[in-house]
CSV table of C-alpha atoms and ligand atoms in Angstrom, one decimal:
chain,number,residue,atom,x,y,z
M,235,MET,CA,14.5,-30.5,-12.2
M,236,GLY,CA,15.1,-31.0,-15.9
M,237,LYS,CA,12.3,-30.7,-18.5
M,238,PRO,CA,10.4,-34.0,-19.2
M,239,ASP,CA,11.6,-36.0,-22.2
M,240,TYR,CA,9.6,-36.0,-25.5
M,241,GLU,CA,8.6,-39.4,-26.7
M,242,LEU,CA,8.6,-40.9,-30.1
M,243,ILE,CA,6.2,-43.9,-30.6
M,244,ASN,CA,6.5,-46.2,-33.6
M,245,PRO,CA,2.8,-46.6,-34.7
M,246,ALA,CA,3.3,-50.1,-36.1
M,247,SER,CA,5.4,-51.8,-33.3
M,248,GLY,CA,4.6,-49.5,-30.4
M,249,THR,CA,8.3,-49.2,-29.7
M,250,ARG,CA,9.0,-46.0,-27.6
M,251,SER,CA,12.0,-43.8,-27.7
M,252,ALA,CA,12.7,-41.0,-25.2
M,253,LEU,CA,13.9,-37.8,-26.7
M,254,PRO,CA,15.6,-35.9,-23.9
M,255,VAL,CA,15.2,-32.1,-23.9
M,256,ARG,CA,18.5,-30.2,-23.9
M,257,SER,CA,18.2,-26.5,-22.9
M,258,GLY,CA,20.8,-23.9,-23.6
M,259,THR,CA,21.2,-20.6,-21.7
M,260,ILE,CA,18.8,-18.8,-24.1
M,261,GLY,CA,17.0,-19.9,-27.3
M,262,PRO,CA,14.8,-22.8,-28.2
M,263,ASP,CA,15.3,-26.2,-26.6
M,264,CYS,CA,16.8,-29.0,-28.7
M,265,LEU,CA,15.6,-32.6,-28.7
M,266,ASP,CA,18.4,-35.1,-28.3
M,267,ILE,CA,17.7,-37.6,-31.1
M,268,ALA,CA,20.8,-39.8,-30.5
M,269,GLY,CA,18.7,-42.8,-29.3
M,270,ILE,CA,16.2,-42.9,-32.3
M,271,THR,CA,18.4,-45.0,-34.6
M,272,ARG,CA,19.3,-47.4,-31.8
M,273,ASP,CA,15.7,-47.8,-30.6
M,274,GLN,CA,13.7,-47.5,-33.9
M,275,GLY,CA,16.2,-48.2,-36.7
M,276,VAL,CA,15.4,-44.9,-38.4
M,277,PHE,CA,17.3,-41.7,-39.2
M,278,THR,CA,16.0,-38.2,-39.1
M,279,PHE,CA,15.8,-36.3,-42.4
M,280,ASP,CA,16.7,-32.6,-42.5
M,281,PRO,CA,18.2,-31.5,-45.8
M,282,ALA,CA,20.2,-28.2,-45.6
M,283,PHE,CA,20.2,-28.5,-41.7
M,284,SER,CA,17.2,-26.2,-41.4
M,285,VAL,CA,16.1,-27.5,-37.9
M,286,THR,CA,19.2,-29.4,-36.7
M,287,ALA,CA,21.7,-28.1,-34.1
M,288,SER,CA,24.9,-29.7,-35.1
M,289,CYS,CA,26.9,-28.9,-32.0
M,290,GLU,CA,26.8,-27.2,-28.6
M,291,SER,CA,28.5,-23.7,-28.7
M,292,LYS,CA,29.2,-20.9,-26.3
M,293,ILE,CA,30.4,-18.3,-28.9
M,294,THR,CA,27.5,-16.6,-30.7
M,295,TYR,CA,23.8,-16.4,-30.2
M,296,ILE,CA,21.2,-15.3,-32.8
M,297,ASP,CA,17.5,-14.7,-32.3
M,298,GLY,CA,16.3,-14.5,-35.9
M,299,ASP,CA,12.8,-13.3,-35.1
M,300,ALA,CA,13.9,-10.6,-32.8
M,301,GLY,CA,16.9,-9.5,-34.8
M,302,VAL,CA,19.3,-10.2,-31.9
M,303,LEU,CA,23.0,-11.0,-32.4
M,304,LEU,CA,25.2,-11.6,-29.3
M,305,TYR,CA,29.0,-12.3,-29.3
M,306,ARG,CA,29.8,-14.2,-26.1
M,307,GLY,CA,26.6,-12.5,-24.7
M,308,TYR,CA,27.4,-8.9,-25.8
M,309,PRO,CA,25.0,-7.3,-28.2
M,310,VAL,CA,26.6,-6.6,-31.6
M,311,GLU,CA,25.3,-3.0,-31.5
M,312,GLN,CA,27.3,-2.3,-28.3
M,313,LEU,CA,30.4,-3.8,-29.7
M,314,ALA,CA,30.0,-1.9,-33.0
M,315,ALA,CA,29.6,1.4,-31.1
M,316,SER,CA,32.4,1.0,-28.6
M,317,SER,CA,34.7,-1.8,-29.3
M,318,SER,CA,37.4,-2.6,-31.9
M,319,PHE,CA,37.9,-5.6,-34.2
M,320,MET,CA,41.0,-6.7,-32.2
M,321,GLU,CA,39.1,-6.6,-29.0
M,322,VAL,CA,36.2,-8.5,-30.6
M,323,ALA,CA,38.6,-11.1,-31.9
M,324,PHE,CA,40.0,-11.6,-28.4
M,325,LEU,CA,36.5,-11.9,-27.0
M,326,LEU,CA,35.3,-14.5,-29.6
M,327,ILE,CA,38.4,-16.6,-29.2
M,328,ASN,CA,38.9,-16.4,-25.4
M,329,GLY,CA,35.3,-16.0,-24.2
M,330,GLU,CA,35.8,-12.7,-22.2
M,331,LEU,CA,36.7,-9.1,-23.0
M,332,PRO,CA,40.4,-8.5,-22.5
M,333,GLY,CA,42.0,-6.4,-19.7
M,334,ALA,CA,44.2,-3.6,-21.0
M,335,ALA,CA,47.4,-5.6,-20.7
M,336,GLU,CA,45.8,-8.6,-22.3
M,337,LEU,CA,44.6,-6.5,-25.2
M,338,THR,CA,48.0,-5.0,-25.7
M,339,ALA,CA,49.7,-8.4,-25.7
M,340,PHE,CA,47.1,-9.8,-28.1
M,341,ARG,CA,47.5,-6.8,-30.5
M,342,THR,CA,51.3,-7.1,-30.3
M,343,SER,CA,51.3,-10.8,-31.1
M,344,ILE,CA,49.0,-10.3,-34.1
M,345,THR,CA,51.1,-7.4,-35.3
M,346,ARG,CA,54.3,-9.4,-35.0
M,347,HIS,CA,52.9,-12.3,-37.0
M,348,SER,CA,51.7,-10.3,-40.0
M,349,MET,CA,54.7,-11.0,-42.3
M,350,ILE,CA,54.5,-14.0,-44.6
M,351,ASN,CA,57.2,-16.3,-45.7
M,352,GLU,CA,58.8,-15.0,-48.9
M,353,SER,CA,58.2,-18.3,-50.6
M,354,LEU,CA,54.5,-17.9,-49.9
M,355,LEU,CA,54.7,-14.5,-51.7
M,356,ARG,CA,56.3,-16.2,-54.7
M,357,PHE,CA,53.6,-18.8,-54.6
M,358,THR,CA,51.0,-15.9,-54.7
M,359,ASN,CA,52.8,-14.3,-57.6
M,360,GLY,CA,52.6,-17.6,-59.6
M,361,PHE,CA,48.8,-17.1,-60.2
M,362,HIS,CA,47.5,-15.7,-63.4
M,363,HIS,CA,47.1,-11.9,-63.1
M,364,ASN,CA,43.3,-12.0,-63.4
M,365,ALA,CA,42.7,-15.0,-61.0
M,366,HIS,CA,39.8,-14.3,-58.7
M,367,PRO,CA,41.4,-13.3,-55.3
M,368,MET,CA,39.2,-15.8,-53.4
M,369,SER,CA,40.7,-18.7,-55.4
M,370,MET,CA,44.2,-17.3,-54.6
M,371,VAL,CA,43.4,-16.8,-50.9
M,372,SER,CA,41.9,-20.3,-50.4
M,373,ALA,CA,44.9,-21.9,-52.1
M,374,VAL,CA,47.5,-19.8,-50.2
M,375,VAL,CA,45.8,-20.5,-46.9
M,376,ALA,CA,45.8,-24.2,-47.6
M,377,SER,CA,49.5,-24.0,-48.6
M,378,MET,CA,50.4,-22.5,-45.2
M,379,ALA,CA,50.4,-26.0,-43.8
M,380,ALA,CA,53.5,-26.5,-45.9
M,381,PHE,CA,55.2,-23.4,-44.5
M,382,TYR,CA,54.2,-23.4,-40.8
M,383,TYR,CA,54.2,-27.1,-40.0
M,384,ASP,CA,56.4,-26.5,-36.9
M,385,SER,CA,53.2,-25.8,-34.9
M,386,MET,CA,50.4,-27.9,-36.2
M,387,ASP,CA,49.8,-30.3,-33.4
M,388,ILE,CA,46.1,-29.8,-32.9
M,389,TYR,CA,46.2,-31.3,-29.4
M,390,SER,CA,48.8,-28.8,-28.2
M,391,PRO,CA,47.2,-25.7,-26.7
M,392,ARG,CA,50.4,-23.6,-27.5
M,393,HIS,CA,50.4,-24.8,-31.1
M,394,ARG,CA,46.7,-23.9,-31.4
M,395,GLU,CA,47.4,-20.4,-30.0
M,396,ILE,CA,50.3,-19.9,-32.5
M,397,PHE,CA,48.1,-21.0,-35.4
M,398,SER,CA,45.3,-18.7,-34.3
M,399,HIS,CA,47.5,-15.6,-34.1
M,400,ARG,CA,49.2,-16.5,-37.3
M,401,ILE,CA,46.2,-17.0,-39.5
M,402,ILE,CA,44.4,-13.8,-38.1
M,403,ALA,CA,47.6,-11.8,-38.6
M,404,LYS,CA,48.6,-13.1,-42.1
M,405,LEU,CA,45.2,-13.1,-43.8
M,406,PRO,CA,45.3,-9.3,-44.6
M,407,THR,CA,48.9,-9.7,-45.9
M,408,ILE,CA,47.8,-12.6,-48.1
M,409,ALA,CA,44.8,-10.6,-49.4
M,410,ALA,CA,47.0,-7.6,-50.0
M,411,ALA,CA,49.6,-9.7,-51.9
M,412,ALA,CA,46.8,-11.0,-54.1
M,413,HIS,CA,45.5,-7.5,-54.7
M,414,LYS,CA,49.0,-6.2,-55.6
M,415,HIS,CA,49.6,-9.1,-57.9
M,416,ALA,CA,46.4,-8.4,-59.8
M,417,LEU,CA,47.5,-4.8,-60.2
M,418,GLY,CA,51.1,-5.7,-61.1
M,419,GLN,CA,52.4,-3.4,-58.3
M,420,PRO,CA,55.1,-4.3,-55.9
M,421,PHE,CA,54.0,-6.0,-52.6
M,422,ILE,CA,54.0,-3.7,-49.6
M,423,TYR,CA,55.3,-5.2,-46.4
M,424,PRO,CA,53.2,-4.9,-43.2
M,425,ARG,CA,53.9,-2.0,-40.9
M,426,ASN,CA,54.1,-2.7,-37.1
M,427,ASP,CA,53.4,0.9,-36.2
M,428,LEU,CA,49.8,0.6,-37.6
M,429,ASP,CA,46.7,-1.0,-36.2
M,430,TYR,CA,45.2,-4.0,-37.9
M,431,CYS,CA,42.9,-2.1,-40.4
M,432,SER,CA,45.3,0.8,-41.0
M,433,ASN,CA,48.0,-1.7,-41.8
M,434,MET,CA,45.6,-3.4,-44.2
M,435,LEU,CA,44.8,-0.2,-46.0
M,436,SER,CA,48.6,0.6,-46.2
M,437,MET,CA,49.4,-2.9,-47.7
M,438,PHE,CA,46.5,-2.4,-50.2
M,439,PHE,CA,47.1,1.2,-51.3
M,440,ALA,CA,50.7,2.3,-50.6
M,441,VAL,CA,53.3,2.2,-53.3
M,442,PRO,CA,57.0,2.2,-52.7
M,443,CYS,CA,57.7,5.5,-54.5
M,444,GLU,CA,55.7,7.8,-52.1
M,445,GLU,CA,54.6,8.1,-48.6
M,446,TYR,CA,51.1,6.8,-47.8
M,447,GLN,CA,48.9,8.4,-45.2
M,448,VAL,CA,46.2,6.1,-43.9
M,449,ASP,CA,42.8,7.8,-43.8
M,450,PRO,CA,41.5,7.2,-40.2
M,451,VAL,CA,37.9,7.5,-41.5
M,452,ALA,CA,38.5,4.6,-43.9
M,453,ALA,CA,40.3,2.5,-41.2
M,454,LYS,CA,37.4,3.0,-38.8
M,455,ALA,CA,34.8,2.0,-41.4
M,456,LEU,CA,36.8,-1.1,-42.1
M,457,ASP,CA,37.1,-1.9,-38.4
M,458,LEU,CA,33.3,-1.6,-38.0
M,459,LEU,CA,32.6,-4.0,-41.0
M,460,PHE,CA,35.1,-6.5,-39.5
M,461,ILE,CA,33.3,-6.4,-36.1
M,462,LEU,CA,30.0,-7.1,-37.8
M,463,HIS,CA,31.4,-9.9,-40.0
M,464,ALA,CA,33.5,-11.6,-37.3
M,465,ASP,CA,31.2,-14.5,-36.4
M,466,HIS,CA,27.7,-15.7,-37.1
M,467,GLU,CA,27.4,-19.1,-35.3
M,468,GLN,CA,26.9,-22.2,-37.4
M,469,ASN,CA,26.6,-20.6,-40.9
M,470,ALA,CA,27.7,-22.6,-44.0
M,471,SER,CA,31.4,-21.6,-43.9
M,472,THR,CA,31.8,-22.1,-40.2
M,473,THR,CA,30.1,-25.5,-40.4
M,474,THR,CA,32.5,-26.3,-43.2
M,475,VAL,CA,35.4,-25.4,-41.0
M,476,ARG,CA,34.0,-27.5,-38.2
M,477,LEU,CA,33.3,-30.5,-40.5
M,478,ALA,CA,36.7,-30.4,-42.1
M,479,GLY,CA,38.4,-29.8,-38.7
M,480,SER,CA,36.5,-32.8,-37.2
M,481,THR,CA,38.6,-35.1,-39.3
M,482,GLY,CA,41.7,-34.0,-37.4
M,483,THR,CA,43.1,-32.3,-40.5
M,484,ASN,CA,45.5,-29.4,-40.0
M,485,PRO,CA,43.8,-26.1,-39.2
M,486,TYR,CA,45.0,-24.3,-42.3
M,487,ALA,CA,43.2,-26.9,-44.5
M,488,ALA,CA,40.0,-26.4,-42.4
M,489,ILE,CA,40.2,-22.6,-42.8
M,490,SER,CA,40.9,-22.9,-46.5
M,491,ALA,CA,37.7,-25.0,-46.8
M,492,GLY,CA,35.8,-22.3,-45.0
M,493,VAL,CA,37.2,-19.6,-47.4
M,494,SER,CA,35.9,-21.8,-50.4
M,495,ALA,CA,32.5,-22.2,-48.8
M,496,LEU,CA,32.2,-18.5,-48.1
M,497,TRP,CA,32.8,-17.7,-51.8
M,498,GLY,CA,29.4,-18.8,-52.9
M,499,PRO,CA,26.9,-16.1,-53.8
M,500,ALA,CA,24.3,-17.5,-51.4
M,501,HIS,CA,26.8,-16.7,-48.6
M,502,GLY,CA,29.8,-14.3,-48.5
M,503,GLY,CA,29.9,-13.9,-52.3
M,504,ALA,CA,26.7,-11.9,-52.0
M,505,ASN,CA,28.5,-8.6,-51.3
M,506,GLU,CA,30.2,-8.7,-54.7
M,507,ALA,CA,27.0,-9.9,-56.4
M,508,VAL,CA,25.0,-7.0,-54.9
M,509,LEU,CA,27.1,-4.4,-56.7
M,510,ASN,CA,26.9,-6.4,-59.9
M,511,MET,CA,23.2,-6.5,-59.5
M,512,LEU,CA,22.9,-2.8,-58.8
M,513,GLU,CA,24.9,-2.1,-61.9
M,514,GLU,CA,22.7,-4.5,-63.9
M,515,ILE,CA,19.6,-2.7,-62.7
M,516,GLY,CA,21.2,0.6,-63.7
M,517,LYS,CA,18.4,3.0,-62.8
M,518,ALA,CA,15.3,3.1,-60.5
M,519,GLU,CA,12.9,2.7,-63.4
M,520,ASN,CA,14.3,-0.8,-64.0
M,521,ILE,CA,13.6,-2.0,-60.4
M,522,PRO,CA,10.1,-3.4,-61.1
M,523,LYS,CA,11.4,-5.4,-64.0
M,524,TYR,CA,14.3,-6.8,-61.9
M,525,LEU,CA,12.0,-7.7,-59.0
M,526,ALA,CA,9.7,-9.6,-61.5
M,527,LEU,CA,12.8,-11.5,-62.6
M,528,VAL,CA,13.8,-12.6,-59.1
M,529,LYS,CA,10.3,-13.7,-58.3
M,530,ASP,CA,10.4,-16.0,-61.3
M,531,LYS,CA,11.7,-19.3,-59.9
M,532,GLY,CA,12.8,-20.4,-63.4
M,533,SER,CA,15.2,-17.4,-63.7
M,534,HIS,CA,17.5,-18.8,-60.9
M,535,SER,CA,18.0,-15.1,-59.9
M,536,LYS,CA,17.7,-13.8,-56.4
M,537,LEU,CA,17.6,-10.3,-55.0
M,538,MET,CA,21.2,-10.3,-53.8
M,539,GLY,CA,21.7,-9.1,-50.2
M,540,PHE,CA,18.1,-10.0,-49.3
M,541,GLY,CA,16.9,-12.9,-47.2
M,542,HIS,CA,18.5,-15.0,-44.5
M,543,ARG,CA,18.1,-18.5,-43.2
M,544,VAL,CA,17.8,-17.3,-39.6
M,545,TYR,CA,16.8,-13.6,-39.6
M,546,LYS,CA,13.1,-13.3,-40.3
M,547,ASN,CA,12.5,-9.8,-39.1
M,548,PHE,CA,15.7,-7.8,-39.7
M,549,ASP,CA,19.4,-8.4,-39.7
M,550,PRO,CA,20.8,-6.2,-37.0
M,551,ARG,CA,24.1,-6.0,-38.9
M,552,ALA,CA,22.4,-4.6,-42.0
M,553,LYS,CA,20.8,-1.8,-39.9
M,554,ILE,CA,24.2,-0.7,-38.5
M,555,ILE,CA,25.9,-1.0,-41.9
M,556,ARG,CA,23.2,1.1,-43.6
M,557,GLU,CA,23.7,3.9,-41.1
M,558,ALA,CA,27.5,3.6,-41.4
M,559,CYS,CA,27.2,3.8,-45.2
M,560,HIS,CA,25.2,7.1,-44.9
M,561,ARG,CA,27.9,8.5,-42.6
M,562,LEU,CA,30.9,7.3,-44.6
M,563,LEU,CA,29.6,8.6,-47.9
M,564,ALA,CA,28.8,12.0,-46.4
M,565,LYS,CA,32.3,12.2,-44.8
M,566,LEU,CA,34.0,11.2,-48.1
M,567,GLY,CA,31.7,13.6,-50.1
M,568,GLN,CA,30.2,10.7,-52.0
M,569,GLN,CA,26.6,11.1,-50.6
M,570,ASP,CA,25.2,11.3,-54.1
M,571,ASP,CA,26.7,8.0,-55.1
M,572,PRO,CA,24.1,6.7,-57.7
M,573,LEU,CA,24.5,3.1,-56.6
M,574,PHE,CA,23.8,3.9,-53.0
M,575,GLU,CA,20.7,5.9,-54.0
M,576,LEU,CA,19.6,3.0,-56.2
M,577,ALA,CA,20.1,0.5,-53.3
M,578,LEU,CA,18.0,2.7,-51.0
M,579,ARG,CA,15.2,2.8,-53.5
M,580,LEU,CA,15.4,-0.9,-54.2
M,581,GLU,CA,15.2,-1.7,-50.5
M,582,GLU,CA,12.2,0.7,-50.1
M,583,ILE,CA,10.3,-0.9,-53.0
M,584,ALA,CA,11.2,-4.5,-52.0
M,585,LEU,CA,10.1,-4.0,-48.4
M,586,LYS,CA,6.6,-3.0,-49.6
M,587,ASP,CA,6.3,-5.8,-52.1
M,588,GLU,CA,4.0,-8.7,-51.1
M,589,TYR,CA,6.5,-11.3,-52.3
M,590,PHE,CA,9.2,-10.2,-49.9
M,591,VAL,CA,6.9,-9.2,-47.1
M,592,SER,CA,5.1,-12.6,-47.0
M,593,ARG,CA,8.4,-14.5,-47.1
M,594,LYS,CA,10.0,-12.3,-44.5
M,595,LEU,CA,12.9,-11.3,-46.7
M,596,TYR,CA,14.9,-8.3,-45.4
M,597,PRO,CA,18.3,-6.8,-46.4
M,598,ASN,CA,21.1,-8.8,-44.9
M,599,VAL,CA,24.6,-7.8,-43.8
M,600,ASP,CA,25.8,-7.7,-47.4
M,601,PHE,CA,23.2,-5.5,-49.0
M,602,TYR,CA,25.2,-2.4,-48.0
M,603,SER,CA,28.7,-3.7,-47.2
M,604,GLY,CA,29.9,-3.6,-50.8
M,605,LEU,CA,28.9,0.0,-51.1
M,606,ILE,CA,31.2,0.8,-48.2
M,607,TYR,CA,34.1,-1.2,-49.7
M,608,SER,CA,33.5,0.6,-53.0
M,609,ALA,CA,33.7,4.0,-51.2
M,610,LEU,CA,37.0,2.8,-49.7
M,611,LYS,CA,38.3,2.0,-53.3
M,612,ILE,CA,38.5,-1.7,-52.6
M,613,PRO,CA,37.9,-3.5,-55.8
M,614,ARG,CA,34.8,-5.6,-56.2
M,615,SER,CA,36.6,-8.9,-56.6
M,616,MET,CA,38.1,-8.3,-53.1
M,617,PHE,CA,34.8,-7.8,-51.3
M,618,THR,CA,34.4,-11.5,-50.3
M,619,VAL,CA,38.1,-11.6,-49.3
M,620,MET,CA,37.4,-8.8,-46.9
M,621,PHE,CA,34.6,-10.8,-45.4
M,622,ALA,CA,36.9,-13.8,-45.2
M,623,ILE,CA,39.5,-11.8,-43.2
M,624,ALA,CA,36.9,-10.8,-40.6
M,625,ARG,CA,35.2,-14.2,-40.5
M,626,THR,CA,38.6,-16.0,-39.9
M,627,VAL,CA,38.2,-14.9,-36.3
M,628,GLY,CA,34.9,-16.7,-36.0
M,629,TRP,CA,36.3,-19.8,-37.8
M,630,VAL,CA,39.2,-19.9,-35.5
M,631,ALA,CA,37.0,-19.5,-32.4
M,632,HIS,CA,34.7,-22.4,-33.5
M,633,TRP,CA,37.7,-24.6,-34.5
M,634,LEU,CA,39.3,-24.0,-31.1
M,635,GLU,CA,36.0,-24.7,-29.3
M,636,MET,CA,35.5,-28.0,-31.2
M,637,ILE,CA,39.1,-29.2,-30.9
M,638,GLY,CA,39.1,-28.4,-27.2
M,639,ASP,CA,36.0,-30.5,-26.6
M,640,PRO,CA,37.0,-34.0,-25.3
M,641,ALA,CA,33.8,-35.4,-26.9
M,642,MET,CA,34.7,-34.3,-30.4
M,643,ARG,CA,34.0,-36.9,-33.0
M,644,ILE,CA,34.3,-36.9,-36.8
M,645,ALA,CA,31.2,-35.2,-38.3
M,646,ARG,CA,29.4,-37.7,-40.5
M,647,PRO,CA,25.8,-37.1,-41.6
M,648,ARG,CA,23.6,-39.9,-42.9
M,649,GLN,CA,21.3,-40.0,-46.0
M,650,LEU,CA,18.0,-41.1,-47.3
M,651,TYR,CA,19.1,-43.4,-50.2
M,652,THR,CA,16.9,-43.2,-53.3
M,653,GLY,CA,19.2,-44.9,-55.9
M,654,PRO,CA,18.9,-48.3,-57.5
M,655,THR,CA,18.6,-51.4,-55.2
M,656,GLN,CA,21.3,-54.1,-55.5
M,657,ARG,CA,21.8,-55.4,-59.1
M,658,ASP,CA,24.4,-57.5,-60.9
M,659,TYR,CA,27.2,-56.2,-63.0
M,660,VAL,CA,26.7,-56.7,-66.8
M,661,ALA,CA,29.8,-57.0,-69.1
M,662,VAL,CA,30.0,-54.1,-71.6
M,663,ALA,CA,29.3,-56.4,-74.6
M,664,GLN,CA,26.1,-57.5,-73.1
M,665,ARG,CA,24.8,-54.0,-72.3
M,666,ARG,CA,22.1,-52.4,-74.4
V,706,LIG,N1,15.3,-13.2,-53.7
V,706,LIG,C1,14.2,-13.7,-54.1
V,706,LIG,N2,13.6,-14.7,-53.4
V,706,LIG,C2,14.2,-15.2,-52.3
V,706,LIG,C3,15.3,-14.6,-51.8
V,706,LIG,C4,15.9,-13.6,-52.5
V,706,LIG,N3,17.0,-13.0,-52.1
V,706,LIG,N4,15.7,-15.3,-50.7
V,706,LIG,C5,14.8,-16.2,-50.5
V,706,LIG,N5,13.8,-16.2,-51.4
V,706,LIG,C6,12.6,-17.0,-51.5
V,706,LIG,C7,12.9,-18.4,-51.7
V,706,LIG,O1,13.0,-18.7,-53.1
V,706,LIG,C8,11.7,-19.1,-51.1
V,706,LIG,O2,10.6,-18.9,-52.0
V,706,LIG,P1,9.4,-20.0,-52.0
V,706,LIG,O3,8.9,-20.1,-50.6
V,706,LIG,O4,8.4,-19.4,-52.9
V,706,LIG,O5,10.0,-21.3,-52.5
V,706,LIG,C9,11.4,-18.2,-49.9
V,706,LIG,O6,12.0,-16.9,-50.3
V,706,LIG,C10,12.0,-18.6,-48.6
V,706,LIG,O7,13.4,-18.7,-48.7
V,706,LIG,P2,14.3,-19.2,-47.4
V,706,LIG,O8,13.9,-20.6,-47.1
V,706,LIG,O9,14.1,-18.2,-46.4
V,706,LIG,O10,15.7,-19.1,-48.0
V,706,LIG,P3,17.0,-20.0,-47.6
V,706,LIG,O11,17.1,-20.0,-46.1
V,706,LIG,O12,17.0,-21.3,-48.3
V,706,LIG,O13,18.2,-19.1,-48.2
V,706,LIG,C11,19.6,-17.3,-48.6
V,706,LIG,C12,18.7,-18.0,-47.5
V,706,LIG,C13,20.6,-18.3,-49.2
V,706,LIG,C14,20.3,-16.2,-47.8
V,706,LIG,C15,18.6,-16.7,-49.6
V,706,LIG,O14,17.8,-15.7,-49.0
V,706,LIG,C16,19.4,-16.0,-50.8
V,706,LIG,O15,19.9,-16.7,-51.7
V,706,LIG,N6,19.6,-14.6,-50.7
V,706,LIG,C17,20.4,-13.9,-51.7
V,706,LIG,C18,21.9,-14.1,-51.5
V,706,LIG,C19,22.4,-13.4,-50.3
V,706,LIG,O16,22.2,-12.3,-50.0
V,706,LIG,N7,23.2,-14.2,-49.5
V,706,LIG,C20,23.9,-13.6,-48.3
V,706,LIG,C21,23.2,-14.2,-47.0
V,706,LIG,S1,24.0,-13.5,-45.6
V,706,LIG,C22,25.5,-14.2,-45.6
V,706,LIG,O17,25.7,-15.4,-45.8
V,706,LIG,C23,26.6,-13.4,-45.2
């Protein structure tokens, strides 16, 4: 038997509304509020969607109090230890881990879609040399609708599959093209003999005049970061992709909207901002002064890489990345990296500070990820692009889940209007 409904009673009229309880497989129940407006003539008010489930989803589960993150039921710690980004991509998109033949076919398809149309390359090269790569990537992704319009029927499962493979395959190529453009170096074409992350490193760091050897340590570190960034249920950029996609717009436009939303420093832009912050702090003696600044609401400063809307105990991804950062820096002989030491000290001091303790603010996924990218010689302006490459998998999975749902409707929130009531137009000559 289902759980009993909650009931909402209008204290003035006595009108009653049933609020049916909807239970997921795990996690808190949700109250179905669809009948409130019909019965009571009121809306619900939840700015920033702090307590509202905007959809049903089978992809990712987070328990923010327990620090649990599951992709299709699998703990992220297990996937980080034993899986690969391509396997995780298959899992998120298709719902199950692939068999060996399925994984090979998926990898091959992604590999074979990694080249981009030459005109798209020329478009990339039209940007100013110092354009931020996130602005280039969001524009180039949006422009893909003009290049790959042969397979954009969102109601065709085959078209949706082609789109999915194309966007996952081409994002690293687009990112590398933006990077090479900023450097003024020739574009390096993708190599089909390399795995996803090795190919990315090759496109980023190879030059045509000499042979480039991919460092397997670097490729593995990148693969781990991509696994950890691949999905995170209804975060701001994924919600943006769903909202844009719910209008029936083409999927490239929806993903481009997601890239733009990710760029903000409160979201994916935090990894770049953490390194800027560490440099601004400079040395351990300056930490107390910086913490005083971020506690001052008037300063509009935040401790970047700290805090999360959902995690109120610890971010399991941050735990894994912190350890990975230790291992990688040791392997690369950079264990004395002064910014890493400063980050460790900052974390230690903040975690003992009453302000952060009482607000349950802990390091999030991006507190340490930028230090890994730096160790791999990826420029700071590319950090959020790296995040976008990984999160594209999650965006695609959510877009597919939404489009495949026969009950999909355009997303359209309501508002609490606080502007002027109706008034009459006054001609300009009569206005004060
Ligand atoms: N530094 C200082 N104070 C903070 C921080 C921070 N990093 N994060 C939250 N707070 C404060 C808030 O100002 C608020 O204070 P108050 O109660 O005195 O008004 C209190 O802590 C509670 O904040 P929340 O409601 O938990 O924060 P919210 O859910 O609105 O925002 C966010 C979450 C955006 C991640 C925020 O913590 C933040 O800006 N962090 C820094 C940026 C960052 O690292 N973003 C990456 C997030 S992970 C990701 O998107 C990949």
